[in-house]
XYZ file of C-alpha atoms in Angstrom:
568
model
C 23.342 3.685 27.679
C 19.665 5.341 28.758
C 19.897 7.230 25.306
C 20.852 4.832 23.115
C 18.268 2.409 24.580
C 15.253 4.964 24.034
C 16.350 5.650 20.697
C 16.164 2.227 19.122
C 13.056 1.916 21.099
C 11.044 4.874 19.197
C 13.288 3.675 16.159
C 11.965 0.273 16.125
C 12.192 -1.292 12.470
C 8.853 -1.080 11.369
C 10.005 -4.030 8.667
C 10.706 -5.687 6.789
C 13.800 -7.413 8.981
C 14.418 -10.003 5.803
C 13.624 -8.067 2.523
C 13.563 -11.188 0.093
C 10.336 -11.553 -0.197
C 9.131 -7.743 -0.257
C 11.961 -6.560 -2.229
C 10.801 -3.684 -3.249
C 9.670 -1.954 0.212
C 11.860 1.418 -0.833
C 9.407 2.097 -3.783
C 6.102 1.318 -1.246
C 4.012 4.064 -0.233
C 4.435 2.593 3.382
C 7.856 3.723 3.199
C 7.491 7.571 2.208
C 4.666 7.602 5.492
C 7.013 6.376 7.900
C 8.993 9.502 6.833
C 5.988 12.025 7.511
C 5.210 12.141 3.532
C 1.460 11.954 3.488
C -0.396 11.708 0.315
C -3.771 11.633 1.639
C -7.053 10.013 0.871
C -6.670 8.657 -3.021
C -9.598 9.486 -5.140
C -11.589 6.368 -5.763
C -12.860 6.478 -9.295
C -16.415 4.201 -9.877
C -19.416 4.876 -11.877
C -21.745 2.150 -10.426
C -24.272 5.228 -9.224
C -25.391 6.012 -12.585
C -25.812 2.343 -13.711
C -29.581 2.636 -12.874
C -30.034 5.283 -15.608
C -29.755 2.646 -18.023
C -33.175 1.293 -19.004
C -32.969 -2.021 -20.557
C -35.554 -4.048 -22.402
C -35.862 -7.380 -21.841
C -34.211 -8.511 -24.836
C -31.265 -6.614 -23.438
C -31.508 -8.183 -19.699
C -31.303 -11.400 -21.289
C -28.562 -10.958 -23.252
C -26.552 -9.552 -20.131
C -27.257 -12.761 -18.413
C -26.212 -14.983 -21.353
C -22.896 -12.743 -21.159
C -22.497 -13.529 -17.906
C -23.344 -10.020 -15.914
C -26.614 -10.766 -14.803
C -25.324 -10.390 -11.427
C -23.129 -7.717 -11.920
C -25.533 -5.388 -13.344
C -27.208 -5.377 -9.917
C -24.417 -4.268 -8.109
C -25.182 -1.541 -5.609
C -24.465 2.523 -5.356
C -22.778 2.134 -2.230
C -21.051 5.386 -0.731
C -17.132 4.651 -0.931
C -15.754 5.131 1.986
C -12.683 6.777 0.552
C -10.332 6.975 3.797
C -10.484 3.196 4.613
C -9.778 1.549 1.110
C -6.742 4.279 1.377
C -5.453 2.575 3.967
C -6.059 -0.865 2.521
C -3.922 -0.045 -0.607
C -1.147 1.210 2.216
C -1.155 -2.617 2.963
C -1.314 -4.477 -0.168
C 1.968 -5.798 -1.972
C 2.700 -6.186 -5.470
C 5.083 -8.517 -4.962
C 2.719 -10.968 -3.601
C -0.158 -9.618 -4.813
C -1.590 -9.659 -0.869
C -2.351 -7.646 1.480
C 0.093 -7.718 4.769
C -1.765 -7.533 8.037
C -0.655 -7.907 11.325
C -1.844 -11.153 11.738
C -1.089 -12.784 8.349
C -1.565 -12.242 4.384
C -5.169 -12.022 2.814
C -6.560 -11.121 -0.736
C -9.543 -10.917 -2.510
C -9.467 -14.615 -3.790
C -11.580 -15.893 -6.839
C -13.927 -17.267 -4.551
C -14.814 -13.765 -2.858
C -15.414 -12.110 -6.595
C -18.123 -15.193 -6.972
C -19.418 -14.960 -3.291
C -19.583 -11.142 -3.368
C -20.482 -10.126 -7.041
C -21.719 -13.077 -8.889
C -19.038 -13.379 -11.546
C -18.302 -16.450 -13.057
C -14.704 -17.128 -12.110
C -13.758 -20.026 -14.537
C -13.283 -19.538 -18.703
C -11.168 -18.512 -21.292
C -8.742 -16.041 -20.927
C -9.964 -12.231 -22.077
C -7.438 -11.146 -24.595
C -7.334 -10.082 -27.988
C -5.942 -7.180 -30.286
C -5.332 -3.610 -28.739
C -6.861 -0.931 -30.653
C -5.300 2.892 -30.884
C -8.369 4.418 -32.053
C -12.110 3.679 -31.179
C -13.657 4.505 -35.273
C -13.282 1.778 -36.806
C -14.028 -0.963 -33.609
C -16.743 1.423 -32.225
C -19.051 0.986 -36.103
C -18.344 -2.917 -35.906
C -19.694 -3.348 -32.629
C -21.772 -0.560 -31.982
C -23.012 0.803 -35.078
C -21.809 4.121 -34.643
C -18.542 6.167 -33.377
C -18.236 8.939 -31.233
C -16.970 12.450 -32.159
C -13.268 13.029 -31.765
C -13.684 14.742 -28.504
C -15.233 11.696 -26.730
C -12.243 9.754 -27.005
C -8.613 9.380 -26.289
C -6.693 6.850 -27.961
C -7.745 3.582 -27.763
C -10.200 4.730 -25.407
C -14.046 5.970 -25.068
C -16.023 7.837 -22.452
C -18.013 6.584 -20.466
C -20.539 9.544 -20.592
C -20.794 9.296 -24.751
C -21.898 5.542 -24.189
C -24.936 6.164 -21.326
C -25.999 9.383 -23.738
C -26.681 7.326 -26.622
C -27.381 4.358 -26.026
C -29.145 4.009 -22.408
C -32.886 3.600 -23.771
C -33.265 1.417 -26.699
C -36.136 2.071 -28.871
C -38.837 -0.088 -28.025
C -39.136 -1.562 -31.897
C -35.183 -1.988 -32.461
C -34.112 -4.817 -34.702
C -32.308 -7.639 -33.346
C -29.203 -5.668 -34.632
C -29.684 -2.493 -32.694
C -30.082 -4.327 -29.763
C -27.165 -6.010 -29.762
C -25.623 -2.485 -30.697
C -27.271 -1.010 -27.494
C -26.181 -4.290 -25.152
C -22.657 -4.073 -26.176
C -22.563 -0.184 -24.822
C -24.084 -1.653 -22.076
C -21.958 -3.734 -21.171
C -18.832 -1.872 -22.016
C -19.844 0.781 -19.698
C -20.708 -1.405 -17.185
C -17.360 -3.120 -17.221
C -15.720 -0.270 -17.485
C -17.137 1.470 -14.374
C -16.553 -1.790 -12.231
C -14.212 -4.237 -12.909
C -11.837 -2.718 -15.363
C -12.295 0.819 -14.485
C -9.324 2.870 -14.865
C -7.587 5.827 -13.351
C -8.910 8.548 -15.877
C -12.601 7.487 -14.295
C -14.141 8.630 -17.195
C -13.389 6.454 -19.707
C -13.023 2.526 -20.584
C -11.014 1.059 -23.542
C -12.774 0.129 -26.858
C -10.768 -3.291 -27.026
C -12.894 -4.849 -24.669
C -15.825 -4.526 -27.194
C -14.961 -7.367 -29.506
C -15.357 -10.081 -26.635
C -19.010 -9.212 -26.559
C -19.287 -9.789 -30.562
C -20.527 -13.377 -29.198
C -22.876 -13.241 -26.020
C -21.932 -16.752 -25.053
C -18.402 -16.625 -25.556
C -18.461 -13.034 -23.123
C -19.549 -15.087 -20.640
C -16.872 -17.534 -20.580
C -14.388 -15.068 -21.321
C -14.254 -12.413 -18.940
C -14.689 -13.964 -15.567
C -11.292 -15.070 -15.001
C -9.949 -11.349 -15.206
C -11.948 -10.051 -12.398
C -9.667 -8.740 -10.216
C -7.114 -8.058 -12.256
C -6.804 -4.325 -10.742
C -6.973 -5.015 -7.092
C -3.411 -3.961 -6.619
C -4.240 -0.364 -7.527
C -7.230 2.177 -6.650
C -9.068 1.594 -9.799
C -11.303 -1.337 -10.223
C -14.234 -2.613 -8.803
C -13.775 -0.850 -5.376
C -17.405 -1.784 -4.341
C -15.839 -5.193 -4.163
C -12.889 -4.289 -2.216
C -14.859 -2.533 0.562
C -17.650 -5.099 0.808
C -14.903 -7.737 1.240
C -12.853 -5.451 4.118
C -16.860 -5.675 5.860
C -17.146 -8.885 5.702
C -13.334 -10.077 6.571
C -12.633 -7.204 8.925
C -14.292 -5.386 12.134
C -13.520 -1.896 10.748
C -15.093 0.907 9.377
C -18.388 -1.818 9.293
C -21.248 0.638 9.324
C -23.951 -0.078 10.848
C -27.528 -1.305 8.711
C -30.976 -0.649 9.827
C -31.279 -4.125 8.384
C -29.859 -7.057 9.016
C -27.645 -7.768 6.258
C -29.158 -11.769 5.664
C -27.780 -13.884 2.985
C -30.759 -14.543 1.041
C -30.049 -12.570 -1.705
C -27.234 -13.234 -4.101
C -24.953 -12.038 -4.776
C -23.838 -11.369 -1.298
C -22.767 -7.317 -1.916
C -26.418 -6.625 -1.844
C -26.361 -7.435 1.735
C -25.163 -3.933 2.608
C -27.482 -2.255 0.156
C -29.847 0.470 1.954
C -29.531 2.607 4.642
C -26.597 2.531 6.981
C -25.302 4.561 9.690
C -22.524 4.588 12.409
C -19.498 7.255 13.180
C -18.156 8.612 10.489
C -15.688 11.762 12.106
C -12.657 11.369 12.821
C -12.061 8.585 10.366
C -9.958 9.534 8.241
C -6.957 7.542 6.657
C -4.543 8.184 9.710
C -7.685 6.190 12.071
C -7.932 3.657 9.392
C -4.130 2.832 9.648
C -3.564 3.253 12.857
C -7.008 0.448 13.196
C -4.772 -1.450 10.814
C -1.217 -1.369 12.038
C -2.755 -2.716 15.889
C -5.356 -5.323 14.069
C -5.601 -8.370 16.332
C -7.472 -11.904 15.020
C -10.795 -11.217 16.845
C -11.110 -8.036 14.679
C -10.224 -10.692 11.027
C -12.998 -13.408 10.252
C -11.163 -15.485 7.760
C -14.482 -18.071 6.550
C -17.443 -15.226 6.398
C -19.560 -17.424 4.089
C -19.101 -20.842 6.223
C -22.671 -21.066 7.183
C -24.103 -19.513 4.565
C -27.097 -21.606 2.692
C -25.558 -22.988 -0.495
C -28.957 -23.294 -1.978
C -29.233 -19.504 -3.123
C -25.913 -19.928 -4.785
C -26.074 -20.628 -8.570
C -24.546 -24.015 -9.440
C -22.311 -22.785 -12.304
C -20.344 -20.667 -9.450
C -20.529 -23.310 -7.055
C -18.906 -26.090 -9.495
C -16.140 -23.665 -9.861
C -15.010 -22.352 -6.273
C -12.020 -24.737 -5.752
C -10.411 -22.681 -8.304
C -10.061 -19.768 -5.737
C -7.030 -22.389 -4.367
C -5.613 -22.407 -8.121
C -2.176 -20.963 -8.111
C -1.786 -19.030 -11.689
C -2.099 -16.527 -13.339
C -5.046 -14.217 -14.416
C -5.057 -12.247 -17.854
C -6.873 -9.411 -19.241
C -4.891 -8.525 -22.310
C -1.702 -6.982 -21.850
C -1.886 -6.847 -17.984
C -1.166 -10.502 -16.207
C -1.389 -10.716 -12.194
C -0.307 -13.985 -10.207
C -2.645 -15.971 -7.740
C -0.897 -16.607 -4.327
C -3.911 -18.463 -2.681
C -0.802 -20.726 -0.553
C -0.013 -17.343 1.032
C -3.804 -17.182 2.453
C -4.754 -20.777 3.085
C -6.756 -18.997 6.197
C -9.035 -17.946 4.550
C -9.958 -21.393 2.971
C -10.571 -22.691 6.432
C -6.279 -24.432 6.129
C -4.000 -23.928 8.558
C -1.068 -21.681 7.220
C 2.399 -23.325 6.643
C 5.370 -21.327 5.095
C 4.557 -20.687 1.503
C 7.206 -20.990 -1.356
C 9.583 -17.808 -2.440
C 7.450 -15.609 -5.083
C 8.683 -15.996 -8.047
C 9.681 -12.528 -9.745
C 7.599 -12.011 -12.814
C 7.455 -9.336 -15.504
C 4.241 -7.640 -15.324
C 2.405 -6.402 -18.135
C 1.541 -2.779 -18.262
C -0.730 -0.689 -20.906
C 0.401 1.069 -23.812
C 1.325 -1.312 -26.331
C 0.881 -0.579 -29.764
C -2.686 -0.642 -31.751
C -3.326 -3.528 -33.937
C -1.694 -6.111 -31.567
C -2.670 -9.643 -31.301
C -1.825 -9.792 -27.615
C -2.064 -13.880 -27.746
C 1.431 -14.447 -28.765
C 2.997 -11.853 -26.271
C 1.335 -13.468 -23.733
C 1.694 -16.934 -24.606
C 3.336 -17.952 -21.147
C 0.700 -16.559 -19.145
C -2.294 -17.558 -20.955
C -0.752 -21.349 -21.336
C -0.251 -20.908 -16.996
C -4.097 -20.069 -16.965
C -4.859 -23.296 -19.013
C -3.352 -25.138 -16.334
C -5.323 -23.834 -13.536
C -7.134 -27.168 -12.706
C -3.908 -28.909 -12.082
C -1.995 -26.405 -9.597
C -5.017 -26.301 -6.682
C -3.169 -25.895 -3.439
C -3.620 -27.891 -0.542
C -2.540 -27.635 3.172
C 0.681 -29.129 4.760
C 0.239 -31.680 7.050
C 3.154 -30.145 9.497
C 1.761 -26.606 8.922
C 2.432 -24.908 12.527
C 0.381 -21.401 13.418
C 3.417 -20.090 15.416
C 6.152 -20.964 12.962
C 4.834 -19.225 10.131
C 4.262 -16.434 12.272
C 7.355 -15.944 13.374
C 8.451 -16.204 10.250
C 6.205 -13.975 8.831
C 7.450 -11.155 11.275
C 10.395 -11.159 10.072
C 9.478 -10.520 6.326
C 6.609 -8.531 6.567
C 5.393 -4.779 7.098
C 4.383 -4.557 9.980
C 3.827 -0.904 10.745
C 2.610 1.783 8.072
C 2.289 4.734 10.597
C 4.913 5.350 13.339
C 3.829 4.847 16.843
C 4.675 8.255 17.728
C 3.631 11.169 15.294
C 7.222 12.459 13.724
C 6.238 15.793 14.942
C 6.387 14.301 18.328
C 9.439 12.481 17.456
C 10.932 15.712 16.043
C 10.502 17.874 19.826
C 11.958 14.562 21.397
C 14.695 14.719 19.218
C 15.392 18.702 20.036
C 15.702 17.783 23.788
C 17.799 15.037 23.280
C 20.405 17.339 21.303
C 19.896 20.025 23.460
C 20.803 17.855 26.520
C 23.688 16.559 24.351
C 24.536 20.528 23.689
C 24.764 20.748 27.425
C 26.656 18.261 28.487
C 29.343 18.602 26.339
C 30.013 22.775 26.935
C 29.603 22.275 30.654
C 31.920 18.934 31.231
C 35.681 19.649 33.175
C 38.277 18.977 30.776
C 40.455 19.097 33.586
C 42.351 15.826 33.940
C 41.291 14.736 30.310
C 43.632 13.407 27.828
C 44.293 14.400 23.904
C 41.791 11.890 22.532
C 39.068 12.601 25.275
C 39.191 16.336 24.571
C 39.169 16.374 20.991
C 36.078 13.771 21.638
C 33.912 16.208 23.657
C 34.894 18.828 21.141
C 33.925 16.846 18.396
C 30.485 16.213 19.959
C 29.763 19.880 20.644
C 30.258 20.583 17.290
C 28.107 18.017 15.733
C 25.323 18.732 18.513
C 25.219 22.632 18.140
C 25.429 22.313 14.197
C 22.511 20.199 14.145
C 20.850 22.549 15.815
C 21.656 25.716 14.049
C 20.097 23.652 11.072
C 16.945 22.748 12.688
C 16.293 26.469 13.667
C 16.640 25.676 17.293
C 19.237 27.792 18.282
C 20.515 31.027 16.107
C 23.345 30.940 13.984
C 26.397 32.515 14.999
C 27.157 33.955 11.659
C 24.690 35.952 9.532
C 23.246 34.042 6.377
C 24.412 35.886 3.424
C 22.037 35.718 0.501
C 18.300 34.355 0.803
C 17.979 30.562 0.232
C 15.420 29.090 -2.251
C 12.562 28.094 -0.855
C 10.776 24.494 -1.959
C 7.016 25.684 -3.724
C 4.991 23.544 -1.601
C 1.074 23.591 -0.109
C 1.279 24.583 3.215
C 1.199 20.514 4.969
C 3.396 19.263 2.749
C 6.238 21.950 3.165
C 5.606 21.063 6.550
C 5.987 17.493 6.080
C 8.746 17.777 3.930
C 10.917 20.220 6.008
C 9.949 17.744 9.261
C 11.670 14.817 7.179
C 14.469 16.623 6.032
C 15.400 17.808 9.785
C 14.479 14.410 11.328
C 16.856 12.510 8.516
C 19.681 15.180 9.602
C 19.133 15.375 13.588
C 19.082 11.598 13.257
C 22.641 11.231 11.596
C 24.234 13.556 14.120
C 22.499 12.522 17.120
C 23.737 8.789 15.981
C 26.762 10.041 15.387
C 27.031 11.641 18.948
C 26.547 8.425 20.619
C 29.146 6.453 18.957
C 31.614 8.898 19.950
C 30.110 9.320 23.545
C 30.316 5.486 23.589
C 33.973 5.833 22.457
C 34.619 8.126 24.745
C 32.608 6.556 27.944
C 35.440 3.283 26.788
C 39.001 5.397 26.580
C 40.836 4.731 29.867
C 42.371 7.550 31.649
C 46.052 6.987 31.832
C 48.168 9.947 33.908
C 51.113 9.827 31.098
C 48.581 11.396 28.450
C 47.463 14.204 30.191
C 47.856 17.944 28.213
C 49.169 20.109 29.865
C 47.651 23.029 29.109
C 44.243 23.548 27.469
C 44.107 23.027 24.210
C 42.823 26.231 21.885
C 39.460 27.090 21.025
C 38.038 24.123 23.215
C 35.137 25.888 26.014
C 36.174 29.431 24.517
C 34.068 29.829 21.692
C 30.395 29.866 21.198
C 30.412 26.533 18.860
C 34.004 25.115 19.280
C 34.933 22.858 16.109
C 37.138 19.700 16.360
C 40.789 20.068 16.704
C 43.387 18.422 14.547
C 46.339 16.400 16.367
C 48.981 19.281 15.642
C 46.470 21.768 17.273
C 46.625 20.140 20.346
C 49.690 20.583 22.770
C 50.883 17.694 24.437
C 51.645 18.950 27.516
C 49.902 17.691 30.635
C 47.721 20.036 33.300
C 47.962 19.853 36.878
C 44.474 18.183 37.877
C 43.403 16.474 41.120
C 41.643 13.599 41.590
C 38.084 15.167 42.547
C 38.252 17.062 39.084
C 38.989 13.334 37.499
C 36.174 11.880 39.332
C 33.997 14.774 38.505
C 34.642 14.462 34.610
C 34.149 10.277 34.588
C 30.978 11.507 36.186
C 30.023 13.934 33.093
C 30.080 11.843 30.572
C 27.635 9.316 31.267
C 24.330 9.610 28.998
């Protein structure tokens, strides 16, 4: 039928069709926007502006470099563009630690942390012992704690550290200066790669991995993305990789953002400029949910000069094709790089089932020696030379895509705006209504009448709940209204009558379709009306024992006139 046909049109399954490999779609945000629950831009919490106030001697610099950060420590103040990496998150996946574009799965891989930011991507894994309180670590490693105010737990703020120790007297001992580089560093990982959610404040056990300046650096490159599934973390990163990979929200750079300088994020340092209205997270995903592959540039550093790269990053790139896992203490995220073999310059073949894994979350108790708990993942790491993925030789572009269709996301926003889809809805019903008070009954039989009855009821119901039409009986008692902010009760209340006007309006057509299939047979016919069917207002469905069986006198032009009245 016409109805049904536009219906599972605007209803189109945005995805996933197969669910095993993103099991968990109920629980994604994607899911709560396709039913009109907007959250809004998420608040992006980085500290990188303030990194300049930090004036460092050149003892200091060089003890950042032997750490490992020399890079880092240059990273740009860049204005986050808020909207966009809103509706990047709407697209990544835990369970495969990817995001899911139209066109195929991408990450950040190891090799975009090195190209972009200069980290060392190859070491031993950063763990150690948590700590619940900062005292005791804090006079080890820095040579003083902060007041009980500045910190929270096992954790510091970041404000306490850049007030005391950004300027290092000029005649420090070798002591204090390693006192003062530690806060540096601290604060600079903390506002960058392992920011957290608070924004203010980074965890003390991080501190005791730059006891040794040599050992930092070999320690703490392999955890740098280990927050890229959520909004905290080095989201200068993030949004310097969506300009490079992807043709939206670019701005535009009074310079010409050259490759010269390393690491490559300084390339959009400076002035930029380019539309900015109108760009909020609903442009983003809408951008998003229609990307094509001209708008995706898998290889952006293929003809870049290797000579400005340093050669300790370069020796180590293959590992951004190492399929394992990456630890930073108590949290432990998998490497999918088989999932994005694009993006290595491979063509894509079907990658392997994700393997479910337990993740790690904070919280644990002070005074842990996280090594043994995460024995398994740390051993994985160790490994990470010998599990380097490698194309398929049978790998076929338009298999894998229709497979990926079929287990992917592929829309985040609907294609029409539920409000829209709420008014369509109304004059669906309403036609519905219509149909089913004004249809002959004349010539029907029991089962067709108590049909149409049955449809009138569920139609007008629906409607009387949606506000549409008035109620015929008076509410009695005020109902409780939901304490909501003005676009969310709207969003909310939108949802609620959408879910309901959905149900019915499904339910309509299965009995219309039920109906539209009965064959007319004269030895069923009633012969009189049955009661409270066309006489009331809202008529309700009638049982079997309401219903005479008697048959009417009807002629055939009524018959034909009813067959005629029922078609949708």
């Amino acid at each position: 039928m016409e109805l049904v046909a536009t219906t599972d049109l605007c209803y189109t399954n945005p995805g996933p069709i197969d669910d095993y490999v993103l099991y968990d779609q109920e629980n994604h945000v994607s899911a709560a926007i396709w039913e009109g629950q907007e959250r809004g831009a998420l608040r992006c919490h980085e500290h990188t502006s303030k990194l300049d106030r930090w004036m460092l001697t050149e003892k200091q610099i060089e003890l950042v470099r032997k750490a490992g950060f020399g890079y880092l420590r240059l990273i740009p103040s860049i204005s986050l563009d808020n909207p966009l990496i809103s509706a990047l998150v709407e697209r990544w996946r835990r369970e495969t630690n990817t995001f899911h574009f139209t066109v195929g799965e991408m990450t950040v891989t190891l090799e975009d942390v090195a190209y972009l930011i200069g980290l060392p991507i190859d070491g031993k894994p950063a763990i150690g012992v948590t700590y619940a309180s900062c005292h005791a670590v804090c006079v080890k490693y820095l040579g003083r704690a902060p007041d009980s105010g500045c910190t929270t737990g096992g954790m510091v703020k970041l404000s306490w550290l850049k007030d005391t120790f950004s300027h290092c007297p000029y005649n420090a001992s070798v002591v204090e200066v390693e006192y003062y580089t530690r806060a540096y560093l601290l604060y600079l990982v903390g506002s960058t790669i392992f920011s957290t959610t608070t924004g203010n404040k980074v965890p003390v056990m991080y501190l005791p991995l730059f006891e040794d300046f040599d050992y930092a650096g070999k320690a703490l490159g392999n955890a740098s993305l280990k927050s890229q599934s959520t909004i905290s973390g080095c989201l200068t990163l993030l949004q310097c990789w969506s300009y490079y990979h992807l043709d939206i929200g670019r701005p535009i750079l009074h310079h010409y953002p050259i490759h010269e300088c390393f690491p490559f994020v300084l390339g959009w340092k400076g002035k930029q400029s380019g539309p900015t209205s109108n760009r909020d997270v609903a442009f983003y995903r809408k951008t998003l949910d229609y990307l094509t592959p001209s708008d995706v540039d898998w290889c952006p550093y293929a003809n870049i000069s290797r000579t400005v790269i340093p050669e300790n990053i370069l020796s180590s790139l293959i590992l951004g094709r190492s399929k394992t896992m990456l630890v930073c203490f108590d949290k432990a995220e998998r490497r999918l790089p088989d999932r994005c073999l694009k993006q290595f310059g491979m063509p894509q073949f079907i990658p392997h089932s994700v393997q479910r894994w337990e993740r790690k979350t904070r919280g644990v108790d002070g005074g842990v020696d996280l090594i043994t708990k995460m024995e398994s993942e740390v051993n994985e790491w160790s490994n990470r030379q010998f599990n380097i993925v490698d194309s398929e030789e049978d790998a076929g572009e338009s298999e894998y895509m229709r497979w990926y269709m079929i287990i992917t996301r592929r829309l985040v926003g609907r294609p029409v705006p539920i409000s829209s889809e709420f008014q369509r809805m109304n004059t669906a019903l309403r036609d519905v209504a219509n149909l089913a008070d004004t249809i002959s009954t004349r010539g029907m039989d029991y089962q067709q009448i108590q049909t149409i009855s049955r449809i009138s009821y569920l139609v007008h119901d629906c409607l009387i709940d949606s506000g549409a039409i008035p109620s015929p009986q008076k509410d009695v008692g005020k109902k409780k209204r939901i304490k909501a902010r003005g676009k969310d009760r709207v969003h909310m209340k939108g949802t609620r009558r959408l879910k309901k006007k959905d149900n019915s309006l499904e339910a309509c057509l299965v009995v219309v379709e039920q109906f539209r299939r009965q064959k007319y047979s004269e030895t069923d016919r009633p012969k009189e009306l049955p009661r409270g069917l066309c006489k009331e207002k809202y008529p309700i469905p009638l049982s079997e024992n309401e219903v005479s069986q008697s048959s009417l006198d009807s002629s055939e032009d009524d018959a034909h006139q009813s067959d005629l009245g029922v078609v949708v």
